[in-house]
Coordinates of C-alpha atoms in Angstrom, one line a residue:
Chain Z
X1 CA -24.3 -33.2 38.2
X2 CA -21.3 -32.0 39.8
X3 CA -21.6 -28.1 40.8
X4 CA -20.4 -25.4 38.4
X5 CA -17.6 -23.0 39.4
X6 CA -18.8 -19.3 38.8
X7 CA -16.9 -16.4 39.6
X8 CA -18.2 -13.0 40.6
X9 CA -18.5 -10.2 38.8
X10 CA -20.4 -12.8 36.9
X11 CA -19.4 -13.0 33.0
X12 CA -22.2 -12.5 30.6
X13 CA -21.1 -16.1 29.2
X14 CA -21.7 -17.5 32.7
X15 CA -24.8 -15.8 33.3
X16 CA -26.8 -16.8 30.3
X17 CA -25.7 -20.5 30.7
X18 CA -26.8 -20.7 34.1
X19 CA -30.2 -22.6 34.6
X20 CA -32.4 -22.9 37.3
X21 CA -31.9 -26.1 39.3
X22 CA -27.9 -25.6 38.8
X23 CA -25.9 -26.2 41.6
X24 CA -22.9 -23.8 41.8
X25 CA -19.9 -22.9 43.8
X26 CA -19.3 -19.3 43.9
X27 CA -16.0 -17.3 43.7
X28 CA -15.0 -13.9 43.5
X29 CA -16.2 -10.9 45.0
X30 CA -19.6 -10.1 46.4
X31 CA -21.3 -7.2 48.4
X32 CA -23.3 -7.6 51.4
X33 CA -26.6 -5.7 52.1
X34 CA -29.9 -6.2 53.4
X35 CA -33.2 -4.4 54.8
X36 CA -31.4 -1.2 56.2
X37 CA -28.5 -0.7 53.4
X38 CA -31.3 -1.3 50.6
X39 CA -33.7 1.3 52.4
X40 CA -30.5 3.8 52.4
X41 CA -29.4 2.9 48.8
X42 CA -33.2 3.4 47.7
X43 CA -33.1 7.0 49.4
X44 CA -29.5 7.8 47.6
X45 CA -31.3 7.0 44.4
X46 CA -34.6 9.2 45.2
X47 CA -32.4 11.9 45.8
X48 CA -30.1 11.7 42.6
X49 CA -26.9 10.7 44.3
X50 CA -24.6 8.0 43.6
X51 CA -24.6 4.7 45.1
X52 CA -22.0 3.7 47.5
X53 CA -20.3 1.5 45.3
X54 CA -20.7 0.8 41.3
X55 CA -23.2 -2.0 41.5
X56 CA -23.1 -2.6 37.7
X57 CA -22.2 -6.4 37.0
X58 CA -21.7 -7.1 40.6
X59 CA -23.6 -9.7 42.9
X60 CA -25.4 -8.8 46.4
X61 CA -25.5 -11.2 49.1
X62 CA -28.3 -11.0 51.7
X63 CA -26.9 -11.2 54.9
X64 CA -26.1 -9.6 58.3
X65 CA -23.8 -11.5 59.8
X66 CA -23.1 -12.1 63.6
X67 CA -19.9 -10.4 65.0
X68 CA -16.6 -12.3 64.1
X69 CA -15.0 -13.9 67.0
X70 CA -11.4 -12.9 67.5
X71 CA -9.4 -14.7 64.7
X72 CA -12.3 -15.0 62.6
X73 CA -12.8 -13.3 59.0
X74 CA -16.6 -13.3 60.0
X75 CA -19.2 -14.5 62.2
X76 CA -21.9 -17.1 60.9
X77 CA -23.1 -15.7 57.7
X78 CA -26.1 -17.3 56.1
X79 CA -28.6 -15.9 53.7
X80 CA -31.7 -13.9 55.1
X81 CA -35.3 -13.7 53.4
X82 CA -34.9 -11.9 49.8
X83 CA -38.7 -11.1 49.6
X84 CA -37.9 -7.9 51.8
X85 CA -35.7 -6.6 49.5
X86 CA -38.0 -7.0 46.3
X87 CA -39.6 -3.3 46.7
X88 CA -36.0 -2.0 46.1
X89 CA -34.6 -4.3 43.5
X90 CA -35.8 -3.5 40.2
X91 CA -34.1 -0.1 40.5
X92 CA -30.7 -1.8 41.6
X93 CA -31.4 -4.2 38.6
X94 CA -31.9 -1.3 36.2
X95 CA -28.6 0.1 37.4
X96 CA -26.9 -3.2 36.2
X97 CA -26.9 -5.3 39.4
X98 CA -26.6 -8.9 37.9
X99 CA -26.5 -11.5 40.6
X100 CA -28.2 -12.0 44.1
X101 CA -27.9 -14.5 46.7
X102 CA -30.6 -15.0 49.3
X103 CA -33.3 -17.4 50.4
X104 CA -37.0 -17.6 49.5
X105 CA -39.4 -16.4 47.0
X106 CA -39.2 -13.4 44.6
X107 CA -42.0 -11.2 43.5
X108 CA -43.2 -11.2 40.0
X109 CA -42.0 -7.8 39.4
X110 CA -38.6 -8.9 40.4
X111 CA -38.7 -11.9 38.0
X112 CA -39.8 -9.5 35.1
X113 CA -36.8 -7.1 36.1
X114 CA -34.6 -10.0 36.0
X115 CA -35.6 -11.1 32.8
X116 CA -35.3 -7.7 31.1
X117 CA -31.8 -7.0 32.6
X118 CA -30.6 -10.3 32.4
X119 CA -30.0 -11.1 36.2
X120 CA -29.5 -14.5 38.2
X121 CA -31.0 -15.3 41.6
X122 CA -29.3 -18.0 43.8
X123 CA -30.2 -19.3 47.1
X124 CA -27.7 -20.3 49.6
X125 CA -28.6 -22.7 52.7
X126 CA -30.9 -21.1 55.3
X127 CA -29.4 -22.0 58.6
X128 CA -26.1 -23.0 57.6
X129 CA -24.2 -19.9 58.4
X130 CA -21.4 -21.6 60.1
X131 CA -20.6 -23.4 57.0
X132 CA -21.0 -20.9 54.6
X133 CA -18.6 -18.5 57.0
X134 CA -16.1 -21.2 55.9
X135 CA -16.2 -20.1 52.4
X136 CA -15.9 -16.5 53.3
X137 CA -12.1 -15.5 52.9
X138 CA -12.0 -11.9 53.4
X139 CA -14.4 -8.8 54.7
X140 CA -14.1 -5.2 54.5
X141 CA -16.5 -2.6 55.0
X142 CA -17.8 -0.5 51.7
X143 CA -20.5 1.6 53.4
X144 CA -22.7 2.6 56.1
X145 CA -20.7 1.2 58.7
X146 CA -23.0 2.5 61.3
X147 CA -25.3 0.0 60.5
X148 CA -23.2 -2.8 62.0
X149 CA -24.1 -6.0 60.7
X150 CA -26.5 -4.5 58.2
X151 CA -23.6 -2.4 56.6
X152 CA -22.6 -3.1 53.3
X153 CA -19.4 -5.3 53.2
X154 CA -17.2 -6.4 50.4
X155 CA -16.5 -10.2 50.6
X156 CA -13.8 -12.4 48.7
X157 CA -15.5 -15.8 48.7
X158 CA -14.1 -19.2 47.7
X159 CA -16.5 -22.1 46.7
X160 CA -19.5 -20.8 48.3
X161 CA -22.5 -23.0 47.6
X162 CA -25.7 -22.1 46.0
X163 CA -28.2 -23.2 43.8
X164 CA -29.6 -20.8 41.0
X165 CA -33.1 -20.4 41.9
X166 CA -34.5 -18.0 39.0
X167 CA -32.1 -17.9 36.0
X168 CA -32.2 -15.1 33.3
X169 CA -35.1 -16.3 31.5
X170 CA -37.3 -16.2 34.6
X171 CA -37.4 -20.0 35.5
X172 CA -38.2 -20.5 39.1
X173 CA -36.7 -23.4 40.5
X174 CA -39.0 -23.1 43.5
X175 CA -42.0 -24.2 41.3
X176 CA -40.2 -26.7 39.2
X177 CA -38.4 -28.4 42.0
X178 CA -41.5 -28.8 44.2
X179 CA -43.6 -30.4 41.2
X180 CA -41.6 -33.5 41.1
X181 CA -42.0 -34.4 44.7
X182 CA -45.9 -33.0 45.1
X183 CA -47.9 -36.2 46.2
X184 CA -50.5 -34.0 48.0
X185 CA -53.3 -34.3 45.2
X186 CA -55.3 -31.6 47.1
X187 CA -54.8 -28.5 45.6
X188 CA -52.9 -26.4 48.4
X189 CA -53.1 -23.1 46.6
X190 CA -56.8 -23.2 47.0
X191 CA -56.9 -24.4 50.5
X192 CA -57.3 -21.0 52.1
X193 CA -60.5 -20.1 50.0
X194 CA -61.9 -23.3 50.8
X195 CA -62.4 -21.5 54.2
X196 CA -65.2 -19.6 54.9
X197 CA -64.4 -15.9 55.0
Chain S
X1 CA -27.9 -20.7 77.9
X2 CA -28.3 -18.6 75.2
X3 CA -24.7 -19.3 74.0
X4 CA -25.6 -23.2 74.2
X5 CA -28.8 -22.8 72.4
X6 CA -27.2 -21.2 69.5
X7 CA -24.1 -23.2 69.3
X8 CA -25.2 -26.6 70.1
X9 CA -28.5 -27.9 68.0
X10 CA -30.4 -30.4 70.3
X11 CA -29.9 -34.2 69.7
X12 CA -33.6 -34.4 68.9
X13 CA -33.0 -32.0 65.8
X14 CA -29.8 -33.7 64.5
X15 CA -31.5 -37.4 64.9
X16 CA -34.4 -35.6 62.7
X17 CA -31.9 -34.8 60.0
X18 CA -30.5 -38.2 60.3
X19 CA -33.8 -40.1 59.8
X20 CA -34.9 -37.5 57.1
X21 CA -31.9 -38.1 55.3
X22 CA -32.5 -41.7 54.7
X23 CA -36.2 -41.3 53.7
X24 CA -35.3 -37.9 51.3
X25 CA -35.4 -38.8 47.4
X26 CA -34.3 -35.6 46.2
X27 CA -30.6 -35.2 45.4
X28 CA -30.7 -31.8 46.2
X29 CA -32.5 -32.2 49.3
X30 CA -29.9 -34.8 50.7
X31 CA -27.2 -32.6 49.8
X32 CA -28.9 -29.7 51.9
X33 CA -29.5 -32.0 54.6
X34 CA -25.9 -33.3 55.1
X35 CA -25.0 -29.7 54.7
X36 CA -27.0 -28.8 57.8
X37 CA -25.5 -31.7 59.6
X38 CA -22.3 -30.6 59.1
X39 CA -23.1 -27.2 59.8
X40 CA -24.3 -28.2 63.2
X41 CA -21.1 -30.1 63.9
X42 CA -18.8 -27.0 62.9
X43 CA -21.2 -24.7 65.3
X44 CA -20.9 -27.1 68.1
X45 CA -17.2 -27.8 67.8
X46 CA -16.0 -24.1 66.8
X47 CA -18.6 -22.7 69.2
X48 CA -20.0 -20.4 66.6
X49 CA -23.6 -20.1 66.2
X50 CA -25.4 -22.5 63.6
X51 CA -27.2 -19.3 61.8
X52 CA -26.7 -15.8 61.8
X53 CA -30.1 -15.2 62.9
X54 CA -29.5 -15.7 66.6
X55 CA -33.0 -15.0 67.0
X56 CA -35.1 -13.2 69.6
X57 CA -35.0 -15.2 73.2
X58 CA -38.3 -16.4 73.8
X59 CA -39.0 -17.7 77.5
X60 CA -41.7 -19.7 79.1
X61 CA -40.9 -19.6 82.9
X62 CA -42.7 -22.0 85.1
X63 CA -42.8 -20.6 88.6
X64 CA -44.1 -22.8 91.5
X65 CA -46.3 -20.9 93.5
X66 CA -44.3 -21.9 96.8
X67 CA -41.2 -20.6 95.4
X68 CA -40.1 -16.9 96.2
X69 CA -38.1 -14.7 93.9
X70 CA -35.7 -12.3 95.8
X71 CA -33.5 -9.8 95.2
X72 CA -35.2 -8.0 92.1
X73 CA -37.4 -8.3 89.2
X74 CA -37.0 -12.0 87.2
X75 CA -37.9 -10.0 84.1
X76 CA -34.6 -7.9 84.2
X77 CA -32.5 -10.8 85.5
X78 CA -33.6 -12.7 82.3
X79 CA -32.7 -9.5 80.2
X80 CA -29.6 -9.0 81.8
X81 CA -28.8 -12.8 81.2
X82 CA -29.5 -12.4 77.6
X83 CA -27.8 -9.2 77.0
X84 CA -24.5 -11.0 78.5
X85 CA -24.9 -14.2 77.1
X86 CA -25.5 -12.7 73.4
X87 CA -22.8 -9.8 73.8
X88 CA -20.0 -11.9 75.2
X89 CA -21.0 -14.9 73.0
X90 CA -20.7 -13.1 69.6
X91 CA -24.2 -13.6 68.8
X92 CA -26.1 -11.1 67.0
X93 CA -28.2 -8.1 68.3
X94 CA -31.5 -8.3 66.4
X95 CA -33.8 -6.2 68.3
X96 CA -35.2 -2.6 67.3
X97 CA -36.9 -0.8 70.2
X98 CA -39.1 0.9 67.7
X99 CA -41.2 -1.2 65.3
X100 CA -41.8 1.8 63.0
X101 CA -39.1 4.0 63.5
X102 CA -36.5 0.8 63.5
X103 CA -34.3 2.4 66.2
X104 CA -32.1 -0.3 67.5
X105 CA -32.4 -0.9 70.9
X106 CA -29.7 -0.2 73.6
X107 CA -29.7 -3.5 75.2
X108 CA -27.9 -5.9 73.4
X109 CA -30.8 -8.5 71.7
X110 CA -33.1 -7.2 74.4
X111 CA -35.9 -6.9 75.5
X112 CA -36.8 -10.5 75.5
X113 CA -40.1 -12.3 75.1
X114 CA -41.1 -13.2 78.5
X115 CA -44.0 -15.4 79.4
X116 CA -44.6 -16.4 82.9
X117 CA -47.0 -19.4 84.0
X118 CA -47.8 -20.0 87.7
X119 CA -47.7 -23.5 88.6
X120 CA -47.9 -25.9 91.8
X121 CA -44.7 -26.6 93.6
X122 CA -41.7 -24.6 94.3
X123 CA -39.4 -24.9 91.4
X124 CA -38.4 -22.6 88.7
X125 CA -38.0 -24.1 85.3
X126 CA -36.5 -21.6 82.6
X127 CA -37.3 -22.7 79.1
X128 CA -35.6 -20.6 76.3
X129 CA -35.7 -20.7 72.7
X130 CA -33.6 -18.6 70.2
X131 CA -36.5 -17.9 67.4
X132 CA -35.6 -17.1 64.1
X133 CA -37.2 -14.2 61.9
X134 CA -37.8 -15.9 58.7
X135 CA -39.8 -18.5 60.1
X136 CA -41.7 -16.1 62.5
X137 CA -42.7 -14.0 59.5
X138 CA -44.3 -16.7 57.6
X139 CA -46.5 -17.6 60.9
X140 CA -50.1 -16.9 60.8
X141 CA -53.4 -16.9 62.8
X142 CA -57.1 -17.3 61.6
X143 CA -60.4 -17.1 63.5
X144 CA -61.8 -20.0 61.7
X145 CA -65.8 -20.7 62.0
X146 CA -66.5 -23.9 64.0
X147 CA -68.3 -25.0 60.9
X148 CA -65.2 -25.1 59.0
X149 CA -64.4 -27.9 61.5
X150 CA -61.3 -30.6 61.1
X151 CA -61.5 -30.2 57.5
X152 CA -61.0 -26.3 57.5
X153 CA -58.2 -26.6 60.2
X154 CA -55.9 -29.2 58.1
X155 CA -56.5 -27.1 55.4
X156 CA -55.5 -23.8 57.0
X157 CA -52.5 -25.4 58.4
X158 CA -51.5 -27.0 54.9
X159 CA -51.9 -23.6 53.2
X160 CA -49.7 -21.6 55.7
X161 CA -47.2 -24.1 55.1
X162 CA -47.4 -24.0 51.3
X163 CA -47.4 -20.4 51.5
X164 CA -44.2 -20.1 53.7
X165 CA -42.5 -22.5 51.1
X166 CA -38.8 -21.8 51.0
X167 CA -39.1 -18.7 53.2
X168 CA -39.5 -20.1 56.6
X169 CA -36.5 -22.2 56.0
X170 CA -37.6 -26.1 55.7
X171 CA -37.4 -28.7 57.0
X172 CA -39.9 -26.8 59.5
X173 CA -41.1 -27.8 63.3
X174 CA -44.7 -26.5 62.6
X175 CA -46.3 -25.5 65.9
X176 CA -50.3 -25.3 66.0
X177 CA -52.3 -23.7 68.6
X178 CA -56.0 -24.6 68.2
X179 CA -58.9 -22.9 70.6
X180 CA -58.4 -20.6 73.6
X181 CA -59.0 -17.2 72.2
X182 CA -57.2 -14.8 69.7
X183 CA -54.0 -14.1 72.0
X184 CA -54.0 -17.4 73.6
X185 CA -54.2 -19.3 70.5
X186 CA -50.8 -17.7 69.2
X187 CA -49.3 -18.6 72.6
X188 CA -50.5 -22.1 72.2
X189 CA -48.9 -22.4 68.8
X190 CA -45.6 -21.1 70.3
X191 CA -45.4 -23.3 73.3
X192 CA -46.0 -26.4 71.3
X193 CA -42.7 -26.0 69.8
X194 CA -40.9 -26.1 73.2
X195 CA -41.8 -29.9 73.1
X196 CA -38.5 -32.0 71.5
X197 CA -38.7 -33.3 68.2
X198 CA -40.8 -36.7 68.3
X199 CA -42.6 -36.2 71.7
X200 CA -46.5 -36.2 70.7
X201 CA -49.4 -35.0 72.4
X202 CA -50.8 -36.9 75.2
X203 CA -54.3 -36.8 73.8
X204 CA -54.7 -39.7 71.1
X205 CA -56.8 -37.6 68.8
X206 CA -54.4 -35.0 68.8
X207 CA -51.3 -37.3 68.5
X208 CA -53.1 -38.8 65.7
X209 CA -53.5 -35.4 64.0
X210 CA -50.0 -34.4 64.4
X211 CA -49.3 -37.6 62.7
X212 CA -51.7 -37.1 59.8
X213 CA -50.7 -33.7 59.2
X214 CA -46.8 -34.6 59.3
X215 CA -47.5 -36.7 56.5
X216 CA -49.7 -34.6 54.3
X217 CA -46.9 -31.6 54.7
X218 CA -44.2 -33.8 53.7
X219 CA -46.4 -34.5 50.4
X220 CA -46.4 -31.0 49.5
X221 CA -43.1 -31.2 47.6
X222 CA -41.5 -28.2 49.1
X223 CA -38.6 -30.1 50.7
X224 CA -35.6 -28.8 52.4
X225 CA -35.0 -25.1 51.6
X226 CA -38.0 -25.4 49.3
X227 CA -35.8 -26.9 46.6
X228 CA -38.2 -29.9 46.1
X229 CA -38.4 -33.0 48.3
X230 CA -40.4 -35.1 50.8
X231 CA -38.8 -33.6 53.8
X232 CA -40.8 -30.4 54.1
X233 CA -41.6 -30.8 58.0
X234 CA -39.4 -32.6 60.6
X235 CA -42.3 -32.4 63.3
X236 CA -45.9 -31.1 63.8
X237 CA -47.0 -30.0 67.2
X238 CA -50.4 -29.3 68.3
X239 CA -51.6 -27.7 71.4
X240 CA -55.4 -27.2 72.1
X241 CA -57.5 -25.4 74.9
X242 CA -61.0 -24.8 75.5
X243 CA -62.6 -22.1 73.5
X244 CA -66.1 -19.8 73.0
X245 CA -68.9 -21.5 71.2
X246 CA -68.9 -19.1 68.3
X247 CA -65.1 -19.5 67.6
X248 CA -62.4 -21.9 66.3
X249 CA -59.2 -20.1 66.4
X250 CA -56.2 -21.8 64.7
X251 CA -52.6 -20.4 64.8
X252 CA -49.6 -21.9 63.2
X253 CA -46.2 -20.9 64.5
X254 CA -43.3 -22.1 62.0
X255 CA -40.1 -22.8 63.3
X256 CA -36.9 -23.2 60.8
X257 CA -34.9 -26.2 61.2
X258 CA -32.5 -24.5 63.9
X259 CA -35.0 -25.4 66.5
X260 CA -33.2 -24.2 69.4
X261 CA -34.4 -24.8 72.7
X262 CA -32.9 -24.8 76.3
X263 CA -34.0 -25.6 79.9
X264 CA -32.9 -24.7 83.3
X265 CA -34.5 -26.1 86.6
X266 CA -34.1 -24.2 89.7

């Protein structure tokens, strides 16, 4: 199936039609944030302060790019592991965050919150930072500039390749995709329990 | 050295991608492998890092016992080199000085992790690896019981790879240490990752185990980036050492597909 072209911020119509496993090319505007920026956003919310940008309807990309060389828009910019942001994510979803781009598993709490708030989680290819940088057309600091690569940047992207991992119904491609290729008959989830404690 | 490691993916890894591409049956998996090959090409030709996580620099330095190091500390010299290489090469500064307060380190991407081994001869061999954080986070060590035996070892290794799933950026290079003691075992797992892909253990029984585990891991279905497929590992490497009669330590150090290693011989 050819990749679907999706513009960010994502329309409700697009969001609801995306299904786990769909290959997409993302366009439009997204915001970067990783560990340190999430921590600061959570602290702001705790104090009752506003976030440094209006998160409603937006997409966050979990990335900490390398410094841009002269003449480059951005350095290498592949996804980081999303699970580290899980603790902070449900609060952002409640504020209207609609899209997340990263790599790796999400917690049950995040998936439940995504279903409740109708959001989608994409994975980009981890370790393909040089290639992904080609689809990033502009970059400007939005907030927390002192955090360097961990600051919040506003990015304009064109044909950024990704795969829908968790859709708004909570279907998880990491589970579905694996099942088709699982030849190993031993139950891997039970491996650890076989080992004496 | 640091720049080369981050810009130029080793030929062993590129060849492993190519041979995986021939065997992979998942369409998404093939697509990912193709993009990884393309990514490595861009990094090499444009002199940019293949991955934004340019890693912690881990060194294994073999110092010949007849070799004399003059003019200062070898630790300082290595850290100076890393600082210079990372800063001037536009690589990412990814080190915090304090693990709890998370204060950023003042020396650009240093200190490095430096292991020194004293060996016969008068040579100095510096092996460097740029080790990513995602795969390191999914690594683990367990003190098994001798009664768990070979089956317990295999089950443990498979369970760690299965748990890591997409998080460690498969296809992986799986480094395993068996034996030694608590800290030595983790070091053995790390050391095994310095062997080029396709390079089997000299011990026939271990070489056989590497091949068997490679096959079993690739039957887990995790596939490239955890999106399903039969390329979960590019290689499995095992190092063993003697251990206590009561012990069976097993360490699994995962490496993402960006297996970045360089060597300098002086």
